[in-house]
XYZ file of C-alpha atoms in Angstrom:
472
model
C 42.294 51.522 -130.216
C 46.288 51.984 -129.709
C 47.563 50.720 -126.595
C 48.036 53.913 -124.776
C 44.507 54.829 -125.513
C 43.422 51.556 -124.082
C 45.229 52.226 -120.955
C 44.047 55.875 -120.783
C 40.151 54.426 -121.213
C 40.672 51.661 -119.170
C 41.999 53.917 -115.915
C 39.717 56.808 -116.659
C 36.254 53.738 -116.732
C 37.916 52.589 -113.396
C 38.784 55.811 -111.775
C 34.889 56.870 -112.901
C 33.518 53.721 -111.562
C 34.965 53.623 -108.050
C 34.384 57.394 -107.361
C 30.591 56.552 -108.433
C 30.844 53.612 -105.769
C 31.962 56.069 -102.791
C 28.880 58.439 -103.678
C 26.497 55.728 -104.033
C 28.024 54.614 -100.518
C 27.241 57.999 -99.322
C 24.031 58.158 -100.599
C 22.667 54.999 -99.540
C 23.681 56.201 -96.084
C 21.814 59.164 -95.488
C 18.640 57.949 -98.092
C 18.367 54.240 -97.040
C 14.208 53.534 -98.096
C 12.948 54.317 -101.021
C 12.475 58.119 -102.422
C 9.920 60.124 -104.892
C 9.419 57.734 -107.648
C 11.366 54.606 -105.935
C 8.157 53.933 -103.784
C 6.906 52.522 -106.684
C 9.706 50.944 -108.673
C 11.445 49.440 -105.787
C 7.995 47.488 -104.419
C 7.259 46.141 -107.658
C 11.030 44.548 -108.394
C 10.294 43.131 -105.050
C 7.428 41.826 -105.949
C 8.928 40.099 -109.096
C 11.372 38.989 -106.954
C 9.406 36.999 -104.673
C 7.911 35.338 -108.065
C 4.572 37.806 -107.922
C 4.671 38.617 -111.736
C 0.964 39.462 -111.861
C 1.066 42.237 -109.130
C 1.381 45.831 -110.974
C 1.132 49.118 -108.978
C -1.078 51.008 -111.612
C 0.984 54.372 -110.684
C 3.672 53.108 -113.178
C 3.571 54.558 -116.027
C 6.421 52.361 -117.683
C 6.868 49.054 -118.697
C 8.379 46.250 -116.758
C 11.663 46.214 -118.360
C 13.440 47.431 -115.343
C 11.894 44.797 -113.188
C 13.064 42.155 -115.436
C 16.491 42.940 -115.634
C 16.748 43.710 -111.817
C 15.230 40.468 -111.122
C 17.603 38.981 -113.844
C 21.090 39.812 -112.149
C 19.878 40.251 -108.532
C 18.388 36.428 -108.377
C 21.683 34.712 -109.835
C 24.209 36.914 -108.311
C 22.486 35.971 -104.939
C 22.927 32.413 -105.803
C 26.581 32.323 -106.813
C 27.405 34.885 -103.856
C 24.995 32.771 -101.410
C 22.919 35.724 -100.056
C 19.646 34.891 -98.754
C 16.809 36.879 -96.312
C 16.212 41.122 -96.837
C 19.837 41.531 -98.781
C 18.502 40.476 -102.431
C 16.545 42.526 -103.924
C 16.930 45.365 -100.904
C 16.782 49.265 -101.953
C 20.453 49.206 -102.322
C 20.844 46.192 -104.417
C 18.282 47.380 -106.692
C 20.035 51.045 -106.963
C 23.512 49.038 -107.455
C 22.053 47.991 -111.104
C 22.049 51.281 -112.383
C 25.756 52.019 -110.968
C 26.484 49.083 -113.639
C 24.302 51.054 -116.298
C 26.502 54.184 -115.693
C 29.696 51.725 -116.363
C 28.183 50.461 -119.612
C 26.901 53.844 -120.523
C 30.450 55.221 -120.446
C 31.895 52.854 -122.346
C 29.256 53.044 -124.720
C 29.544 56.626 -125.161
C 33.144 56.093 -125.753
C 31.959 53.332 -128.676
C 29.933 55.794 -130.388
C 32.001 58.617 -130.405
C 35.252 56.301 -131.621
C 32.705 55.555 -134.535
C 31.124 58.786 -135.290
C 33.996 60.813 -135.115
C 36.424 57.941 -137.204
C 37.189 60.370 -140.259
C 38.328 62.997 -137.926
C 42.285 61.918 -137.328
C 42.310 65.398 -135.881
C 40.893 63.834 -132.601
C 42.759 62.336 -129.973
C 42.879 59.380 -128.084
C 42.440 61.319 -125.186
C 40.189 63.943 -126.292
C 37.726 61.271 -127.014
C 38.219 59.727 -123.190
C 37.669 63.119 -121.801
C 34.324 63.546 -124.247
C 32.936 60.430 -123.182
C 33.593 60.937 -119.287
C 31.973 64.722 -119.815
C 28.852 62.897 -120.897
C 28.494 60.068 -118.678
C 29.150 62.792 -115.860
C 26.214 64.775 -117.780
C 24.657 65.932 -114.569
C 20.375 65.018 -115.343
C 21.349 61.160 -116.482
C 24.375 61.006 -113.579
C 22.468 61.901 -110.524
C 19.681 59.055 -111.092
C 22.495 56.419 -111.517
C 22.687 56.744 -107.488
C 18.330 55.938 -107.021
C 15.980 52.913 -108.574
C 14.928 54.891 -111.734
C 14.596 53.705 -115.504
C 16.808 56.408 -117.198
C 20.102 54.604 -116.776
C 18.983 51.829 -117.951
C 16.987 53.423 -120.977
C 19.829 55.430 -121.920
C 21.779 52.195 -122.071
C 19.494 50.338 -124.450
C 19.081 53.029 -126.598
C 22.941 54.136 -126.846
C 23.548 50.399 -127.256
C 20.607 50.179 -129.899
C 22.762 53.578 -131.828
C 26.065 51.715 -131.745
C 24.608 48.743 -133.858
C 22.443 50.498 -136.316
C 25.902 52.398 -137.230
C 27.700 49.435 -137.314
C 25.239 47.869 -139.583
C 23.715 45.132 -137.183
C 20.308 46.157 -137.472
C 18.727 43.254 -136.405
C 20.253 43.326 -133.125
C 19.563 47.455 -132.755
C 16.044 46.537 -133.320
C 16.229 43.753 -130.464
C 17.770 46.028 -128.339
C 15.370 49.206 -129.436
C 12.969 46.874 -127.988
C 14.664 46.347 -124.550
C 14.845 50.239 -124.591
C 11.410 50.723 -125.131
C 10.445 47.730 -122.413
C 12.579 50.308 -119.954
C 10.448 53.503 -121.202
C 7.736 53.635 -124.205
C 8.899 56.694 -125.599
C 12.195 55.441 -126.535
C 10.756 54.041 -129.889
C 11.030 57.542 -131.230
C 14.979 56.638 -130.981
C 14.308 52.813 -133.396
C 12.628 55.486 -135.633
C 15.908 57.492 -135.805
C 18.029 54.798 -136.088
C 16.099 53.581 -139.296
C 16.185 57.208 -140.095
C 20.096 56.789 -139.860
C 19.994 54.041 -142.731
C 17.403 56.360 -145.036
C 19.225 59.225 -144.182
C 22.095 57.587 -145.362
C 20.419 56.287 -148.843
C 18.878 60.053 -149.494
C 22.438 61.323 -149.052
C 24.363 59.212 -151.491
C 21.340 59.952 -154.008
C 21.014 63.393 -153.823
C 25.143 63.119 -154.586
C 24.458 61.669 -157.278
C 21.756 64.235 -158.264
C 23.536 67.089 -157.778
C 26.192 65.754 -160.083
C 24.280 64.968 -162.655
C 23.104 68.094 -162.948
C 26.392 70.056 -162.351
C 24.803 72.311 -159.405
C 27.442 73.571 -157.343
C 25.307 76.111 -155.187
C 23.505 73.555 -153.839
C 25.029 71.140 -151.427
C 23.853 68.267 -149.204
C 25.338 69.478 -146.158
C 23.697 73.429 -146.465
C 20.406 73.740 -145.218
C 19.614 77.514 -146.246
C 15.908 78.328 -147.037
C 16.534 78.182 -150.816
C 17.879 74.831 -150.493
C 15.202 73.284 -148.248
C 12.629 73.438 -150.965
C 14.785 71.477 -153.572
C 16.104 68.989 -151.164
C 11.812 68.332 -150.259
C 11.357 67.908 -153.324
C 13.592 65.490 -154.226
C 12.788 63.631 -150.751
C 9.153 63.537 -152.109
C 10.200 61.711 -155.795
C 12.416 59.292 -154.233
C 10.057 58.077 -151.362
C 7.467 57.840 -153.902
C 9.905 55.341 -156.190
C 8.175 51.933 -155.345
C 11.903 50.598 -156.481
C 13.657 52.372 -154.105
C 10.552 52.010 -151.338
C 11.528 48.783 -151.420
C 15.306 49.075 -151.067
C 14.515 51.441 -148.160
C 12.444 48.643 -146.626
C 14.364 45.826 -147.043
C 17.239 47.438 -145.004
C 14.751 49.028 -142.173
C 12.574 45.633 -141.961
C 13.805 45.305 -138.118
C 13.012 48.279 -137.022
C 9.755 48.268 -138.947
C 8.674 45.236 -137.176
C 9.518 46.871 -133.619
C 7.224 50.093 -134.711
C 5.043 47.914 -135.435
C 4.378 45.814 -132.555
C 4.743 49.391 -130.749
C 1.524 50.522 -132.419
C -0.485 46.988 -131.576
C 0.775 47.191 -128.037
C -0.759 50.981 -128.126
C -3.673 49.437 -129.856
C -4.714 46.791 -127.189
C -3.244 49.351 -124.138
C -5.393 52.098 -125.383
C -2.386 54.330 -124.972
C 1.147 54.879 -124.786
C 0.999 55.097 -120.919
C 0.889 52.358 -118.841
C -0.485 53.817 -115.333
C -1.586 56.624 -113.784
C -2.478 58.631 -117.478
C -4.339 61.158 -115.796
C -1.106 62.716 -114.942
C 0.310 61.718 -118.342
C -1.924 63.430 -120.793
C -0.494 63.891 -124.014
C -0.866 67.202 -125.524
C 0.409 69.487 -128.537
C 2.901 71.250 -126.205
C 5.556 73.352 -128.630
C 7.593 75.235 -125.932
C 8.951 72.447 -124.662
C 10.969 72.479 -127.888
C 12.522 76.065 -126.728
C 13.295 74.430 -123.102
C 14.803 71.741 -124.800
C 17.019 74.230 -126.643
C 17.507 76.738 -123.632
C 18.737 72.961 -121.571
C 21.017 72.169 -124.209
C 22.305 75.891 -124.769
C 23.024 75.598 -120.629
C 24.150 72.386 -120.427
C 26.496 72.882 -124.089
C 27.260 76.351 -123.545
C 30.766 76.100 -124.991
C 30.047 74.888 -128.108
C 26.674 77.537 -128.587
C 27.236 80.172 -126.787
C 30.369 81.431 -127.880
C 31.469 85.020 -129.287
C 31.706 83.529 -132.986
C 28.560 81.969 -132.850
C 27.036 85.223 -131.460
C 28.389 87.111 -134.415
C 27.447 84.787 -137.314
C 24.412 84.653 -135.829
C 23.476 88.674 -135.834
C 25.226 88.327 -139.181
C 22.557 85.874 -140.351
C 19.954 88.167 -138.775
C 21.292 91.014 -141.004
C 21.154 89.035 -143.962
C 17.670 87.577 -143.910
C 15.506 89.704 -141.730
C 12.191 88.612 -143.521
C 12.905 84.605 -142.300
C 13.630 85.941 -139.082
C 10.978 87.944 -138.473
C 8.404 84.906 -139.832
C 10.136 82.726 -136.968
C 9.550 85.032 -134.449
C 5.763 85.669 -134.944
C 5.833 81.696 -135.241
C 7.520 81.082 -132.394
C 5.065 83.984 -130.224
C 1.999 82.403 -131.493
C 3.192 78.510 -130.640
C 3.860 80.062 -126.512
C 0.779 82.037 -126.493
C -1.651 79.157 -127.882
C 0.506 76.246 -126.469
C 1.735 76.838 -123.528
C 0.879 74.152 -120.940
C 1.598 73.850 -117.139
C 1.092 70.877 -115.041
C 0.240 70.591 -111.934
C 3.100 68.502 -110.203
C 5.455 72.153 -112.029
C 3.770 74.316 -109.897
C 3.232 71.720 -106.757
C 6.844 69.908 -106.264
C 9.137 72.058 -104.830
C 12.020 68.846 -104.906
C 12.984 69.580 -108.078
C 14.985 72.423 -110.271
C 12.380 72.844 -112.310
C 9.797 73.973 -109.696
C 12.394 77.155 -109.341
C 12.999 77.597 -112.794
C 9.680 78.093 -113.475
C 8.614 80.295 -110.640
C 11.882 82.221 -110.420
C 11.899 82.928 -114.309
C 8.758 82.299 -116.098
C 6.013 83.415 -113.273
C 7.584 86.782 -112.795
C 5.290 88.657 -115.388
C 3.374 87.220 -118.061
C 5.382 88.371 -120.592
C 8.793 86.365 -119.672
C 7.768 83.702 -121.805
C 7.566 85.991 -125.077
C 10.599 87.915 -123.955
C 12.409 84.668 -124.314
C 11.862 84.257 -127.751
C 14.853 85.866 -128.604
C 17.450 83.209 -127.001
C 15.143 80.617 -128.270
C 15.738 81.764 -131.819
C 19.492 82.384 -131.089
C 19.660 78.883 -129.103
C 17.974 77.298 -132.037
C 19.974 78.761 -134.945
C 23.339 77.847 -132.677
C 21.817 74.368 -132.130
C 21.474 73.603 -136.297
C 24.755 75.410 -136.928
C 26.949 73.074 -134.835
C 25.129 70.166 -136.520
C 26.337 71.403 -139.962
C 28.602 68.549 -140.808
C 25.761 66.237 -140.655
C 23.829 65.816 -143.833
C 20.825 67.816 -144.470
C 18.726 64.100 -144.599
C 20.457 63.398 -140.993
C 19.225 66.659 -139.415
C 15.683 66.528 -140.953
C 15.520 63.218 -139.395
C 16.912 64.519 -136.347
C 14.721 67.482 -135.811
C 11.407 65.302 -136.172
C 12.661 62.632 -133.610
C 13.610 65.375 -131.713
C 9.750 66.870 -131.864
C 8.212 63.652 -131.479
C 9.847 62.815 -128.744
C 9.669 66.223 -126.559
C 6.495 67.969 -128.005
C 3.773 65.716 -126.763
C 4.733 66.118 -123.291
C 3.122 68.606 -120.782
C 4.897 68.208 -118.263
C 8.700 70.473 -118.005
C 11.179 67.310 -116.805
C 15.003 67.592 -117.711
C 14.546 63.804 -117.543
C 13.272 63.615 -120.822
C 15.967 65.736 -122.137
C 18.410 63.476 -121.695
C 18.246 61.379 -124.908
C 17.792 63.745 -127.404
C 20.624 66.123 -126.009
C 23.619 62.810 -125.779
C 22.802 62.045 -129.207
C 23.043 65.942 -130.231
C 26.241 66.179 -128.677
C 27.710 62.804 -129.931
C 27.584 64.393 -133.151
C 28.376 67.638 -133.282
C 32.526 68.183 -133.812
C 34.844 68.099 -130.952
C 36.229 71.395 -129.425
C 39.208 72.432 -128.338
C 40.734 70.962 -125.081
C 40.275 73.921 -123.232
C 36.963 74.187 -124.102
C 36.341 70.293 -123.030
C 37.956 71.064 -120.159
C 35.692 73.390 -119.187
C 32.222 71.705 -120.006
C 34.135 68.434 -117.641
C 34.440 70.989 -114.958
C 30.993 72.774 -115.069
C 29.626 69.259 -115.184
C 31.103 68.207 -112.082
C 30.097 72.044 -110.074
C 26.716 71.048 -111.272
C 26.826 67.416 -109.933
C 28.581 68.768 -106.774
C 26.082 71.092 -105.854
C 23.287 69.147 -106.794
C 24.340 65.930 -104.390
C 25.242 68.412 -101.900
C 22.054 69.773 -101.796
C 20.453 66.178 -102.192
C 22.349 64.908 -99.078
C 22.641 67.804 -96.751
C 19.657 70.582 -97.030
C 16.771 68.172 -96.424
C 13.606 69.683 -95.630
C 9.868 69.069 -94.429
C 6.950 69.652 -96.058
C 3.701 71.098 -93.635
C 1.505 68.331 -93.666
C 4.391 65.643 -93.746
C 6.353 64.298 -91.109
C 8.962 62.741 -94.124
C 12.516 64.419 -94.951
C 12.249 65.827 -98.531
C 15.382 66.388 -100.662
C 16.332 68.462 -103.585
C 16.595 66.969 -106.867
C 16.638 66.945 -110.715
């Protein structure tokens, strides 16, 4: 990092960091007891603060990683600073921790997009300042650094567990894969793509080597037309059946091997990946949610998908290969009509955006959800085509984290979003500044209107006597 970068990083962190502390001010003003899912997280850090470690609210679904930590840097920091009675471990306190996540996951960000992005001498300094304050602003993770939730803190662990594994560290991505998944279970799914990265990396240098050997220009690693696919599969099928090279592939992934492991005994012995409350935590075979996923990111990364190039290559592609097209289409209809799942707390929680989402768009005729299909197909082609410059091993990998991690979920959250689109956009390319510009400004309407909504346009429910506020 040259020195002017350093300064730019170091003033744009700080400048970040204090503006977070004035809104966490504000917000611990006007919300000063815990709210939605803090009733539960913020008795049982208490709890664990007082030395109860056998008392567990079964409405918590996740793992006591939070708890830990909270307890971790509250207890010693009360200590050194000699506070005693309801200070430590009060609401604010606790909610403080993940203002220190939201530091670490900016620098972070900054880490891994300095390392992905290295061969690119194209980028700026302070393009890649104003890429990694865009995402740390990102407006789902952002809003929950200012409330007792896990996200921060998962996000952290498994950014932090993505910066090792590409620095080569594994054993210490695995270890911290594993404080990730303490913080949320699903988060495993990310140690499987960061063991991914190392295969991915393996198949790509091989199938180099293939393709050399045989002199085959029209087919490269990096092209992922439908021709291709079935070539690349089968070459993916001889090598992972190579016991020599089965055990190359092991001996690198061994950490994160033993951390899947140890996540299927703990599933095992649990009886489930859910910790609490599973009732409301069913898994299920629920396919849309890999079209909301897209429409979120094509919303969220609108200048880098929905652009007018983008819009013409893509009825260009459509002109060229109607028959693919028109398979993905009837796929796609069939996966809504025989998959489609709603939960209750959708249709019942009016606190959150996707309560109006789905009742504004989706329960206005029955046949919204299969006009959609269109955009998702669009979304989804835009989506692959911006990942291009990633190897075809890297996006296969990818594409089944990214299924694994949102498809078994019946619930509609944004929440769970989160991961799989800050490790989409870490590696896509960088735009133009304008264009950077612009997603750092939408970012902060969106944050704007969302804490202004949060803070000011409270409202009661009929058979409650508590304020309710708007959320993600």
């Amino acid at each position: 990092m040259e020195r002017a970068e350093a300064y730019g990083f170091s003033g744009a962190i700080s400048g970040a960091f204090l503006l977070s502390c004035l809104l966490f001010a504000a917000v611990s003003r006007r919300q000063r007891g815990p709210y939605m899912d803090e009733v539960f997280h913020v008795p049982q850090a208490q709890a664990y603060c007082h030395g109860r470690f056998l008392q567990w609210d079964p409405m918590i679904t996740t793992l006591p990683g939070l708890y830990l930590l909270s307890v971790g840097v509250v207890k010693p920091a009360a200590w050194l600073l000699g506070w005693t009675g309801s200070v430590v471990c009060s609401v604010g306190m606790l909610r403080f921790i993940n203002l220190l996540f939201s530091a670490g996951n900016f620098y972070l960000l900054y880490l891994l997009l300095f390392k992905i992005h290295q061969k690119n001498k194209a980028v700026s300094g302070f393009q890649r300042i104003l890429c990694a304050l865009t995402l740390a602003v990102f407006p789902t993770l952002y809003f929950f650094t200012f409330l007792y939730y896990t996200d921060p803190g998962s996000v952290f662990f498994t950014l932090f567990s993505y910066l090792m594994c590409l620095y080569g560290n594994h054993k210490t991505s695995a270890l911290l894969g594993f404080c990730g998944f303490m913080f949320r279970q699903t988060n495993i799914v990310w140690t499987v793509f960061c063991a991914g990265n190392v295969v991915a990396e393996k198949l790509n240098e091989a199938w180099k080597i293939e393709l050399q050997k045989k002199k085959d220009e029209k087919i490269s690693s990096r092209k992922g037309s439908f021709s291709d696919l079935t070539r690349i599969l089968q070459f993916l099928v001889e090598y992972l059946l190579s016991p020599k090279k089965l055990v190359t592939l092991t001996a690198l992934t061994w950490p994160y091997i033993v951390l899947v492991s140890l996540f299927f005994v703990f599933v095992f012995i649990n009886g489930g990946i859910v910790v609490g409350d599973r009732s409301s935590h069913e898994a299920c075979l629920h396919f849309p949610q890999l079209f909301y996923f897209l429409s979120f990111t094509a919303f969220f990364a609108f200048p880098h998908l929905l652009t007018p190039s983008k819009i013409r290559k893509f009825l260009l592609s459509l002109r060229k290969h109607p028959v693919q097209y028109s398979l993905v289409t009837i796929i796609s209809l069939f996966l809504i009509w025989k998959f489609t799942y709603v939960h209750k707390y959708l249709l019942a929680d009016n606190r959150h955006y996707t309560f109006y989402v789905w009742r504004k768009v989706f329960q206005r005729h029955e046949l919204v959800k299969y006009l959609l299909v269109p955009f998702y197909i669009f979304a989804g082609w835009s989506f692959a085509d911006t990942l291009k410059s990633k190897s075809i091993f890297w996006i296969l990998m990818y594409f089944v984290c990214l299924l694994a991690v949102t498809v078994p979920q019946k619930l509609l959250e944004f929440r769970y979003f989160i991961l799989p689109f800050l490790i989409y956009r870490l590696n896509i390319p960088f735009l133009s500044l304008y264009r950077q510009l612009l997603e750092l400004v939408f970012y902060i309407l969106v944050n704007a209107v969302t804490f202004y909504l949060f803070l000011n346009r409270t409202f009661q429910w009929e058979n409650s006597d508590e304020v309710q506020r708007f959320m993600w």
